Amino acid sequence: MASSTGTTLDIEARYAWAKSVAQQAAQMGMEFYQQRNDLTVEHKGDDRQDVVSIADKQIEAFIRAQLSEHFPEDGFLGEESGSADLNARCVWVIDPIDGTACFVNGLHNWCVSVGLLVDGEPYLGAIADPNHRELFHGCKGSGAFVNDTPLAVSQARHVREGLTGTGTFHPRGKEHFIPFLQKLLEAGGMFIRNGSGALMTAYVAAGRLIGYYETQLKSWDCVAGLVLVTEAGGRVNDFFRNDGLLDGNPYLVAGPGVYDQLAELIGPSLDG
Ligand code: IPD
Ligand code: CA
Ligand code: CA
């Protein structure tokens, strides 16, 4: 129960709801995914790589409607439909499909990400990946799990000891990405980009990746995952500085033994 300002919040009910709604939404996503050749894909702005479909919009509308029914007093921020009541103590931050480019191209790396901020801090999260039947979830002080199995970050002490997740998008500029890749390779590391920031964050929490750097993420990509990483013993950068909630920021999550090394390889690009 979170109760720092006097009002007691029913965190358990919210945690249960997050897991349930993420899984229901992921099932909806699977139905669209199986019919993906019939979906009309639109491009957001000038970036031809930034895509969206009716699946993203309908899944977000479903989650938003469920939220108004179960926790009408809570705030909301979603990728597709904007925000409401951001001054509420509890604010849900949702990505209805993270990995849309994978989704529309028939690649299985996509998920539904449902995160909750309490008093501005990531507090609980659920990331549902229906293709691999994995539900990643966690709550502050209670640990992080994939299905029922507890998660722990990698104990690697050098980037050469494992795989590092990476990501970027065109507007941020390749100068924040290519030098990092070069230095990572020179240090004996190896990179992977699977197209879903939420899943790569969950994989850091699970110790599958030793760390994950993205030149710029949005809060709906990562609020749920940030809880998982910290609960699993990892480190995260100061993502919420300078209006990160609404504008996004550079992003680094990693096991404690490689966080500083990755931050050094990234250099000033991690600061904005
Ligand atoms: C994208 C994914 C991708 C990341 C992009 C995000 P979307 O989210 O998380 O991994 O590289 O920056 O925009 O558009 O699939 O929800
Ligand atoms: Ca996303
Ligand atoms: Ca999305």
PDB file of C-alpha atoms and ligand atoms in Angstrom:
ATOM      1  CA  MET A   1       0.000   0.000   0.000  1.00  0.00           C
ATOM      2  CA  ALA A   2       1.385   3.440  -0.896  1.00  0.00           C
ATOM      3  CA  SER A   3       0.202   6.064   1.576  1.00  0.00           C
ATOM      4  CA  SER A   4       2.866   8.755   1.809  1.00  0.00           C
ATOM      5  CA  THR A   5       0.458  11.688   1.448  1.00  0.00           C
ATOM      6  CA  GLY A   6      -2.315  10.344   3.625  1.00  0.00           C
ATOM      7  CA  THR A   7      -4.576   8.691   1.046  1.00  0.00           C
ATOM      8  CA  THR A   8      -4.160   4.923   1.000  1.00  0.00           C
ATOM      9  CA  LEU A   9      -3.903   3.468  -2.459  1.00  0.00           C
ATOM     10  CA  ASP A  10      -4.940  -0.081  -3.204  1.00  0.00           C
ATOM     11  CA  ILE A  11      -1.741  -1.118  -4.934  1.00  0.00           C
ATOM     12  CA  GLU A  12      -2.579  -4.820  -4.858  1.00  0.00           C
ATOM     13  CA  ALA A  13      -5.770  -4.256  -6.817  1.00  0.00           C
ATOM     14  CA  ARG A  14      -3.924  -2.092  -9.317  1.00  0.00           C
ATOM     15  CA  TYR A  15      -1.144  -4.679  -9.712  1.00  0.00           C
ATOM     16  CA  ALA A  16      -3.687  -7.442 -10.349  1.00  0.00           C
ATOM     17  CA  TRP A  17      -5.547  -5.219 -12.825  1.00  0.00           C
ATOM     18  CA  ALA A  18      -2.347  -4.311 -14.689  1.00  0.00           C
ATOM     19  CA  LYS A  19      -1.457  -7.975 -15.221  1.00  0.00           C
ATOM     20  CA  SER A  20      -4.954  -8.875 -16.289  1.00  0.00           C
ATOM     21  CA  VAL A  21      -5.528  -5.959 -18.672  1.00  0.00           C
ATOM     22  CA  ALA A  22      -2.075  -6.386 -20.273  1.00  0.00           C
ATOM     23  CA  GLN A  23      -2.858 -10.028 -21.009  1.00  0.00           C
ATOM     24  CA  GLN A  24      -6.324  -9.289 -22.358  1.00  0.00           C
ATOM     25  CA  ALA A  25      -4.887  -6.546 -24.553  1.00  0.00           C
ATOM     26  CA  ALA A  26      -2.148  -8.887 -25.769  1.00  0.00           C
ATOM     27  CA  GLN A  27      -4.788 -11.427 -26.773  1.00  0.00           C
ATOM     28  CA  MET A  28      -6.595  -8.687 -28.711  1.00  0.00           C
ATOM     29  CA  GLY A  29      -3.256  -7.894 -30.316  1.00  0.00           C
ATOM     30  CA  MET A  30      -2.814 -11.542 -31.335  1.00  0.00           C
ATOM     31  CA  GLU A  31      -6.163 -11.499 -33.137  1.00  0.00           C
ATOM     32  CA  PHE A  32      -5.063  -8.454 -35.153  1.00  0.00           C
ATOM     33  CA  TYR A  33      -1.608  -9.962 -35.660  1.00  0.00           C
ATOM     34  CA  GLN A  34      -3.042 -13.078 -37.224  1.00  0.00           C
ATOM     35  CA  GLN A  35      -4.931 -10.832 -39.698  1.00  0.00           C
ATOM     36  CA  ARG A  36      -2.078  -8.349 -40.137  1.00  0.00           C
ATOM     37  CA  ASN A  37      -2.145  -8.471 -43.922  1.00  0.00           C
ATOM     38  CA  ASP A  38      -5.565  -6.761 -43.804  1.00  0.00           C
ATOM     39  CA  LEU A  39      -4.373  -3.878 -41.595  1.00  0.00           C
ATOM     40  CA  THR A  40      -3.903  -0.418 -43.055  1.00  0.00           C
ATOM     41  CA  VAL A  41      -0.540   0.878 -41.876  1.00  0.00           C
ATOM     42  CA  GLU A  42      -0.081   4.628 -41.477  1.00  0.00           C
ATOM     43  CA  HIS A  43       3.171   6.548 -41.042  1.00  0.00           C
ATOM     44  CA  LYS A  44       3.568   9.038 -38.215  1.00  0.00           C
ATOM     45  CA  GLY A  45       4.997  12.380 -39.324  1.00  0.00           C
ATOM     46  CA  ASP A  46       7.933  12.353 -41.745  1.00  0.00           C
ATOM     47  CA  ASP A  47       9.657   9.258 -40.375  1.00  0.00           C
ATOM     48  CA  ARG A  48       8.634   6.406 -42.701  1.00  0.00           C
ATOM     49  CA  GLN A  49       9.871   3.911 -40.098  1.00  0.00           C
ATOM     50  CA  ASP A  50       7.385   5.165 -37.456  1.00  0.00           C
ATOM     51  CA  VAL A  51       4.206   3.209 -38.140  1.00  0.00           C
ATOM     52  CA  VAL A  52       0.790   2.725 -36.548  1.00  0.00           C
ATOM     53  CA  SER A  53      -2.322   0.693 -37.332  1.00  0.00           C
ATOM     54  CA  ILE A  54      -5.897   0.358 -36.128  1.00  0.00           C
ATOM     55  CA  ALA A  55      -4.661  -2.402 -33.795  1.00  0.00           C
ATOM     56  CA  ASP A  56      -2.606   0.101 -31.767  1.00  0.00           C
ATOM     57  CA  LYS A  57      -5.561   2.497 -31.513  1.00  0.00           C
ATOM     58  CA  GLN A  58      -8.189  -0.094 -30.608  1.00  0.00           C
ATOM     59  CA  ILE A  59      -6.019  -1.769 -27.989  1.00  0.00           C
ATOM     60  CA  GLU A  60      -5.278   1.560 -26.328  1.00  0.00           C
ATOM     61  CA  ALA A  61      -8.997   2.452 -26.396  1.00  0.00           C
ATOM     62  CA  PHE A  62      -9.756  -0.895 -24.725  1.00  0.00           C
ATOM     63  CA  ILE A  63      -7.210  -0.338 -21.937  1.00  0.00           C
ATOM     64  CA  ARG A  64      -8.415   3.223 -21.416  1.00  0.00           C
ATOM     65  CA  ALA A  65     -12.058   2.140 -21.159  1.00  0.00           C
ATOM     66  CA  GLN A  66     -11.142  -0.593 -18.658  1.00  0.00           C
ATOM     67  CA  LEU A  67      -9.213   1.934 -16.614  1.00  0.00           C
ATOM     68  CA  SER A  68     -12.161   4.343 -16.411  1.00  0.00           C
ATOM     69  CA  GLU A  69     -14.294   1.476 -15.176  1.00  0.00           C
ATOM     70  CA  HIS A  70     -11.871   0.163 -12.535  1.00  0.00           C
ATOM     71  CA  PHE A  71      -9.863   3.216 -11.393  1.00  0.00           C
ATOM     72  CA  PRO A  72     -11.672   6.318 -12.669  1.00  0.00           C
ATOM     73  CA  GLU A  73      -9.663   8.567 -10.339  1.00  0.00           C
ATOM     74  CA  ASP A  74      -6.323   7.598 -11.944  1.00  0.00           C
ATOM     75  CA  GLY A  75      -4.496   9.557 -14.641  1.00  0.00           C
ATOM     76  CA  PHE A  76      -3.497   8.221 -18.043  1.00  0.00           C
ATOM     77  CA  LEU A  77      -0.817   8.696 -20.678  1.00  0.00           C
ATOM     78  CA  GLY A  78      -0.863   6.577 -23.813  1.00  0.00           C
ATOM     79  CA  GLU A  79       1.063   6.667 -27.055  1.00  0.00           C
ATOM     80  CA  GLU A  80      -2.003   6.848 -29.294  1.00  0.00           C
ATOM     81  CA  SER A  81      -4.609   8.866 -27.406  1.00  0.00           C
ATOM     82  CA  GLY A  82      -2.717  11.343 -25.258  1.00  0.00           C
ATOM     83  CA  SER A  83      -3.124  12.110 -21.597  1.00  0.00           C
ATOM     84  CA  ALA A  84      -5.653  12.895 -18.877  1.00  0.00           C
ATOM     85  CA  ASP A  85      -5.330  13.826 -15.181  1.00  0.00           C
ATOM     86  CA  LEU A  86      -1.541  13.819 -15.073  1.00  0.00           C
ATOM     87  CA  ASN A  87      -1.707  15.436 -11.622  1.00  0.00           C
ATOM     88  CA  ALA A  88      -3.381  12.384 -10.091  1.00  0.00           C
ATOM     89  CA  ARG A  89      -1.290  10.355  -7.601  1.00  0.00           C
ATOM     90  CA  CYS A  90      -1.613   7.299  -9.826  1.00  0.00           C
ATOM     91  CA  VAL A  91      -0.856   7.783 -13.515  1.00  0.00           C
ATOM     92  CA  TRP A  92      -0.910   4.838 -15.919  1.00  0.00           C
ATOM     93  CA  VAL A  93       1.577   4.993 -18.782  1.00  0.00           C
ATOM     94  CA  ILE A  94       0.636   2.664 -21.606  1.00  0.00           C
ATOM     95  CA  ASP A  95       2.008   1.474 -24.914  1.00  0.00           C
ATOM     96  CA  PRO A  96      -0.723  -0.621 -26.575  1.00  0.00           C
ATOM     97  CA  ILE A  97       1.771  -2.235 -28.957  1.00  0.00           C
ATOM     98  CA  ASP A  98       5.474  -1.726 -28.416  1.00  0.00           C
ATOM     99  CA  GLY A  99       7.225  -3.047 -31.490  1.00  0.00           C
ATOM    100  CA  THR A 100       4.655  -1.966 -34.085  1.00  0.00           C
ATOM    101  CA  ALA A 101       7.174  -2.160 -36.936  1.00  0.00           C
ATOM    102  CA  CYS A 102       7.769  -5.815 -35.987  1.00  0.00           C
ATOM    103  CA  PHE A 103       4.010  -6.382 -35.611  1.00  0.00           C
ATOM    104  CA  VAL A 104       3.102  -5.145 -39.089  1.00  0.00           C
ATOM    105  CA  ASN A 105       5.996  -7.027 -40.693  1.00  0.00           C
ATOM    106  CA  GLY A 106       5.231 -10.387 -39.093  1.00  0.00           C
ATOM    107  CA  LEU A 107       8.096 -10.409 -36.604  1.00  0.00           C
ATOM    108  CA  HIS A 108       7.203 -11.754 -33.176  1.00  0.00           C
ATOM    109  CA  ASN A 109       8.931  -9.032 -31.095  1.00  0.00           C
ATOM    110  CA  TRP A 110       6.020  -6.957 -29.844  1.00  0.00           C
ATOM    111  CA  CYS A 111       4.178  -6.630 -26.573  1.00  0.00           C
ATOM    112  CA  VAL A 112       1.690  -4.595 -24.556  1.00  0.00           C
ATOM    113  CA  SER A 113       3.256  -2.418 -21.862  1.00  0.00           C
ATOM    114  CA  VAL A 114       1.241  -1.188 -18.869  1.00  0.00           C
ATOM    115  CA  GLY A 115       3.094   0.833 -16.241  1.00  0.00           C
ATOM    116  CA  LEU A 116       1.984   2.813 -13.208  1.00  0.00           C
ATOM    117  CA  LEU A 117       3.581   5.914 -11.725  1.00  0.00           C
ATOM    118  CA  VAL A 118       2.733   6.688  -8.111  1.00  0.00           C
ATOM    119  CA  ASP A 119       3.631  10.229  -7.081  1.00  0.00           C
ATOM    120  CA  GLY A 120       5.742  10.443 -10.237  1.00  0.00           C
ATOM    121  CA  GLU A 121       7.798   7.272  -9.552  1.00  0.00           C
ATOM    122  CA  PRO A 122       7.554   3.997 -11.510  1.00  0.00           C
ATOM    123  CA  TYR A 123       5.743   1.682  -9.099  1.00  0.00           C
ATOM    124  CA  LEU A 124       4.458  -1.362 -10.944  1.00  0.00           C
ATOM    125  CA  GLY A 125       4.403  -2.736 -14.441  1.00  0.00           C
ATOM    126  CA  ALA A 126       3.163  -5.542 -16.670  1.00  0.00           C
ATOM    127  CA  ILE A 127       4.576  -6.367 -20.101  1.00  0.00           C
ATOM    128  CA  ALA A 128       2.657  -9.051 -21.994  1.00  0.00           C
ATOM    129  CA  ASP A 129       4.293 -10.911 -24.900  1.00  0.00           C
ATOM    130  CA  PRO A 130       1.679 -13.288 -26.313  1.00  0.00           C
ATOM    131  CA  ASN A 131       3.932 -14.815 -28.984  1.00  0.00           C
ATOM    132  CA  HIS A 132       6.255 -16.225 -26.355  1.00  0.00           C
ATOM    133  CA  ARG A 133       3.566 -16.629 -23.677  1.00  0.00           C
ATOM    134  CA  GLU A 134       5.515 -14.441 -21.289  1.00  0.00           C
ATOM    135  CA  LEU A 135       4.069 -11.965 -18.850  1.00  0.00           C
ATOM    136  CA  PHE A 136       6.798  -9.853 -17.239  1.00  0.00           C
ATOM    137  CA  HIS A 137       5.564  -8.053 -14.156  1.00  0.00           C
ATOM    138  CA  GLY A 138       6.786  -6.415 -11.007  1.00  0.00           C
ATOM    139  CA  CYS A 139       5.855  -4.111  -8.186  1.00  0.00           C
ATOM    140  CA  LYS A 140       8.042  -1.908  -6.008  1.00  0.00           C
ATOM    141  CA  GLY A 141       9.217  -3.889  -2.977  1.00  0.00           C
ATOM    142  CA  SER A 142       7.747  -7.190  -4.225  1.00  0.00           C
ATOM    143  CA  GLY A 143      10.236  -8.248  -6.896  1.00  0.00           C
ATOM    144  CA  ALA A 144       9.902  -8.858 -10.614  1.00  0.00           C
ATOM    145  CA  PHE A 145       8.809 -12.002 -12.419  1.00  0.00           C
ATOM    146  CA  VAL A 146       8.288 -13.619 -15.787  1.00  0.00           C
ATOM    147  CA  ASN A 147       5.094 -15.597 -15.362  1.00  0.00           C
ATOM    148  CA  ASP A 148       5.834 -17.058 -11.865  1.00  0.00           C
ATOM    149  CA  THR A 149       9.636 -17.107 -12.085  1.00  0.00           C
ATOM    150  CA  PRO A 150      11.573 -14.389 -10.214  1.00  0.00           C
ATOM    151  CA  LEU A 151      13.857 -12.175 -12.322  1.00  0.00           C
ATOM    152  CA  ALA A 152      17.446 -11.138 -11.611  1.00  0.00           C
ATOM    153  CA  VAL A 153      19.710  -8.971 -13.754  1.00  0.00           C
ATOM    154  CA  SER A 154      22.985 -10.228 -15.193  1.00  0.00           C
ATOM    155  CA  GLN A 155      26.024 -10.171 -12.930  1.00  0.00           C
ATOM    156  CA  ALA A 156      28.378  -9.601 -15.902  1.00  0.00           C
ATOM    157  CA  ARG A 157      31.294  -7.315 -15.015  1.00  0.00           C
ATOM    158  CA  HIS A 158      32.377  -6.390 -18.552  1.00  0.00           C
ATOM    159  CA  VAL A 159      30.477  -5.796 -21.804  1.00  0.00           C
ATOM    160  CA  ARG A 160      32.341  -8.662 -23.458  1.00  0.00           C
ATOM    161  CA  GLU A 161      30.471 -11.084 -21.171  1.00  0.00           C
ATOM    162  CA  GLY A 162      27.053 -10.779 -22.810  1.00  0.00           C
ATOM    163  CA  LEU A 163      24.678  -9.129 -25.284  1.00  0.00           C
ATOM    164  CA  THR A 164      23.745  -5.446 -25.089  1.00  0.00           C
ATOM    165  CA  GLY A 165      20.351  -4.299 -26.396  1.00  0.00           C
ATOM    166  CA  THR A 166      20.394  -1.152 -28.514  1.00  0.00           C
ATOM    167  CA  GLY A 167      17.949   1.038 -30.384  1.00  0.00           C
ATOM    168  CA  THR A 168      17.517   4.353 -32.100  1.00  0.00           C
ATOM    169  CA  PHE A 169      15.154   6.237 -34.351  1.00  0.00           C
ATOM    170  CA  HIS A 170      15.911   8.610 -37.186  1.00  0.00           C
ATOM    171  CA  PRO A 171      14.994  11.980 -35.600  1.00  0.00           C
ATOM    172  CA  ARG A 172      17.529  11.565 -32.783  1.00  0.00           C
ATOM    173  CA  GLY A 173      20.501  11.388 -35.172  1.00  0.00           C
ATOM    174  CA  LYS A 174      22.989   8.643 -35.924  1.00  0.00           C
ATOM    175  CA  GLU A 175      25.801  10.504 -34.161  1.00  0.00           C
ATOM    176  CA  HIS A 176      24.263   9.372 -30.853  1.00  0.00           C
ATOM    177  CA  PHE A 177      24.303   5.762 -31.974  1.00  0.00           C
ATOM    178  CA  ILE A 178      27.132   4.812 -34.354  1.00  0.00           C
ATOM    179  CA  PRO A 179      30.039   5.938 -32.110  1.00  0.00           C
ATOM    180  CA  PHE A 180      28.543   3.886 -29.274  1.00  0.00           C
ATOM    181  CA  LEU A 181      28.314   0.788 -31.471  1.00  0.00           C
ATOM    182  CA  GLN A 182      31.899   1.234 -32.558  1.00  0.00           C
ATOM    183  CA  LYS A 183      33.162   1.546 -28.976  1.00  0.00           C
ATOM    184  CA  LEU A 184      31.042  -1.382 -27.816  1.00  0.00           C
ATOM    185  CA  LEU A 185      32.524  -3.594 -30.525  1.00  0.00           C
ATOM    186  CA  GLU A 186      36.044  -2.354 -29.804  1.00  0.00           C
ATOM    187  CA  ALA A 187      35.540  -3.328 -26.162  1.00  0.00           C
ATOM    188  CA  GLY A 188      34.588  -6.856 -27.233  1.00  0.00           C
ATOM    189  CA  GLY A 189      30.836  -6.361 -26.695  1.00  0.00           C
ATOM    190  CA  MET A 190      28.005  -7.291 -29.061  1.00  0.00           C
ATOM    191  CA  PHE A 191      24.698  -5.579 -29.792  1.00  0.00           C
ATOM    192  CA  ILE A 192      21.175  -6.656 -30.621  1.00  0.00           C
ATOM    193  CA  ARG A 193      18.072  -4.621 -31.592  1.00  0.00           C
ATOM    194  CA  ASN A 194      14.809  -6.526 -31.523  1.00  0.00           C
ATOM    195  CA  GLY A 195      12.448  -3.585 -32.235  1.00  0.00           C
ATOM    196  CA  SER A 196      10.670  -3.454 -28.877  1.00  0.00           C
ATOM    197  CA  GLY A 197      12.125  -1.238 -26.175  1.00  0.00           C
ATOM    198  CA  ALA A 198       9.743  -2.629 -23.551  1.00  0.00           C
ATOM    199  CA  LEU A 199      10.778  -6.212 -24.282  1.00  0.00           C
ATOM    200  CA  MET A 200      14.485  -5.397 -24.312  1.00  0.00           C
ATOM    201  CA  THR A 201      14.046  -3.697 -20.930  1.00  0.00           C
ATOM    202  CA  ALA A 202      12.275  -6.801 -19.614  1.00  0.00           C
ATOM    203  CA  TYR A 203      15.166  -8.893 -20.981  1.00  0.00           C
ATOM    204  CA  VAL A 204      17.621  -6.806 -18.979  1.00  0.00           C
ATOM    205  CA  ALA A 205      15.547  -7.485 -15.864  1.00  0.00           C
ATOM    206  CA  ALA A 206      15.633 -11.189 -16.763  1.00  0.00           C
ATOM    207  CA  GLY A 207      19.430 -11.211 -17.230  1.00  0.00           C
ATOM    208  CA  ARG A 208      19.080 -12.187 -20.903  1.00  0.00           C
ATOM    209  CA  LEU A 209      20.704  -8.905 -21.940  1.00  0.00           C
ATOM    210  CA  ILE A 210      23.426  -7.346 -19.791  1.00  0.00           C
ATOM    211  CA  GLY A 211      22.160  -3.851 -20.600  1.00  0.00           C
ATOM    212  CA  TYR A 212      20.144  -1.788 -23.075  1.00  0.00           C
ATOM    213  CA  TYR A 213      20.854   1.662 -24.539  1.00  0.00           C
ATOM    214  CA  GLU A 214      18.377   3.558 -26.706  1.00  0.00           C
ATOM    215  CA  THR A 215      19.222   7.011 -28.047  1.00  0.00           C
ATOM    216  CA  GLN A 216      15.709   8.278 -27.184  1.00  0.00           C
ATOM    217  CA  LEU A 217      12.724   6.472 -25.703  1.00  0.00           C
ATOM    218  CA  LYS A 218       9.277   7.685 -24.746  1.00  0.00           C
ATOM    219  CA  SER A 219       7.879   7.081 -21.279  1.00  0.00           C
ATOM    220  CA  TRP A 220       5.251   4.626 -22.570  1.00  0.00           C
ATOM    221  CA  ASP A 221       8.078   2.437 -23.893  1.00  0.00           C
ATOM    222  CA  CYS A 222       9.716   2.107 -20.513  1.00  0.00           C
ATOM    223  CA  VAL A 223       7.716   2.956 -17.362  1.00  0.00           C
ATOM    224  CA  ALA A 224       6.614  -0.663 -16.863  1.00  0.00           C
ATOM    225  CA  GLY A 225      10.090  -1.994 -17.603  1.00  0.00           C
ATOM    226  CA  LEU A 226      11.896   0.418 -15.284  1.00  0.00           C
ATOM    227  CA  VAL A 227      10.158  -1.150 -12.285  1.00  0.00           C
ATOM    228  CA  LEU A 228      11.208  -4.614 -13.435  1.00  0.00           C
ATOM    229  CA  VAL A 229      14.863  -3.621 -13.806  1.00  0.00           C
ATOM    230  CA  THR A 230      15.146  -1.960 -10.408  1.00  0.00           C
ATOM    231  CA  GLU A 231      13.280  -4.802  -8.687  1.00  0.00           C
ATOM    232  CA  ALA A 232      15.600  -7.302 -10.386  1.00  0.00           C
ATOM    233  CA  GLY A 233      18.690  -5.506  -9.036  1.00  0.00           C
ATOM    234  CA  GLY A 234      19.599  -3.353 -12.049  1.00  0.00           C
ATOM    235  CA  ARG A 235      20.440   0.306 -12.535  1.00  0.00           C
ATOM    236  CA  VAL A 236      18.536   2.861 -14.614  1.00  0.00           C
ATOM    237  CA  ASN A 237      19.390   6.383 -15.797  1.00  0.00           C
ATOM    238  CA  ASP A 238      17.533   9.514 -14.746  1.00  0.00           C
ATOM    239  CA  PHE A 239      14.897   9.122 -17.440  1.00  0.00           C
ATOM    240  CA  PHE A 240      12.321  11.571 -16.036  1.00  0.00           C
ATOM    241  CA  ARG A 241      14.550  14.655 -15.904  1.00  0.00           C
ATOM    242  CA  ASN A 242      13.589  17.655 -18.071  1.00  0.00           C
ATOM    243  CA  ASP A 243       9.993  16.580 -18.840  1.00  0.00           C
ATOM    244  CA  GLY A 244      11.042  13.023 -19.719  1.00  0.00           C
ATOM    245  CA  LEU A 245       7.506  11.852 -18.990  1.00  0.00           C
ATOM    246  CA  LEU A 246       6.085  13.780 -21.934  1.00  0.00           C
ATOM    247  CA  ASP A 247       9.086  14.305 -24.198  1.00  0.00           C
ATOM    248  CA  GLY A 248      11.210  11.200 -23.615  1.00  0.00           C
ATOM    249  CA  ASN A 249      14.964  11.006 -23.046  1.00  0.00           C
ATOM    250  CA  PRO A 250      18.035   8.925 -23.786  1.00  0.00           C
ATOM    251  CA  TYR A 251      17.760   5.641 -21.946  1.00  0.00           C
ATOM    252  CA  LEU A 252      20.115   3.175 -20.259  1.00  0.00           C
ATOM    253  CA  VAL A 253      19.277   0.184 -18.087  1.00  0.00           C
ATOM    254  CA  ALA A 254      21.850  -2.428 -17.119  1.00  0.00           C
ATOM    255  CA  GLY A 255      23.134  -4.851 -14.562  1.00  0.00           C
ATOM    256  CA  PRO A 256      25.236  -3.193 -11.836  1.00  0.00           C
ATOM    257  CA  GLY A 257      28.522  -4.661 -13.109  1.00  0.00           C
ATOM    258  CA  VAL A 258      28.332  -3.048 -16.577  1.00  0.00           C
ATOM    259  CA  TYR A 259      26.206   0.077 -16.078  1.00  0.00           C
ATOM    260  CA  ASP A 260      29.153   2.444 -15.606  1.00  0.00           C
ATOM    261  CA  GLN A 261      31.072   0.919 -18.511  1.00  0.00           C
ATOM    262  CA  LEU A 262      28.085   1.317 -20.854  1.00  0.00           C
ATOM    263  CA  ALA A 263      27.495   4.907 -19.663  1.00  0.00           C
ATOM    264  CA  GLU A 264      31.123   5.686 -20.464  1.00  0.00           C
ATOM    265  CA  LEU A 265      30.874   4.137 -23.944  1.00  0.00           C
ATOM    266  CA  ILE A 266      27.741   6.224 -24.627  1.00  0.00           C
ATOM    267  CA  GLY A 267      29.329   9.432 -23.333  1.00  0.00           C
ATOM    268  CA  PRO A 268      27.460  12.794 -23.477  1.00  0.00           C
ATOM    269  CA  SER A 269      24.698  11.341 -25.696  1.00  0.00           C
ATOM    270  CA  LEU A 270      23.231   9.895 -22.489  1.00  0.00           C
ATOM    271  CA  ASP A 271      22.707  13.390 -21.094  1.00  0.00           C
ATOM    272  CA  GLY A 272      20.395  14.635 -23.835  1.00  0.00           C
TER     273      GLY A 272
HETATM  274  C1  IPD B   1       9.362   1.718 -30.684  1.00  0.00           C
HETATM  275  C2  IPD B   1      10.096   0.529 -30.136  1.00  0.00           C
HETATM  276  C3  IPD B   1      11.495   0.477 -30.690  1.00  0.00           C
HETATM  277  C4  IPD B   1      12.249   1.748 -30.421  1.00  0.00           C
HETATM  278  C5  IPD B   1      11.477   2.948 -30.934  1.00  0.00           C
HETATM  279  C6  IPD B   1      10.083   2.966 -30.325  1.00  0.00           C
HETATM  280  P1  IPD B   1       6.703   1.520 -31.096  1.00  0.00           P
HETATM  281  O1  IPD B   1       8.047   1.796 -30.176  1.00  0.00           O
HETATM  282  O2  IPD B   1      10.170   0.559 -28.725  1.00  0.00           O
HETATM  283  O3  IPD B   1      12.234  -0.576 -30.120  1.00  0.00           O
HETATM  284  O4  IPD B   1      13.500   1.668 -31.068  1.00  0.00           O
HETATM  285  O5  IPD B   1      12.172   4.126 -30.559  1.00  0.00           O
HETATM  286  O6  IPD B   1       9.368   4.071 -30.835  1.00  0.00           O
HETATM  287  O7  IPD B   1       6.647   2.617 -32.080  1.00  0.00           O
HETATM  288  O8  IPD B   1       6.855   0.201 -31.693  1.00  0.00           O
HETATM  289  O9  IPD B   1       5.632   1.621 -30.051  1.00  0.00           O
HETATM  290 CA    CA B   2       6.798   2.014 -28.104  1.00  0.00          CA
HETATM  291 CA    CA B   3       3.509   1.778 -29.634  1.00  0.00          CA
END
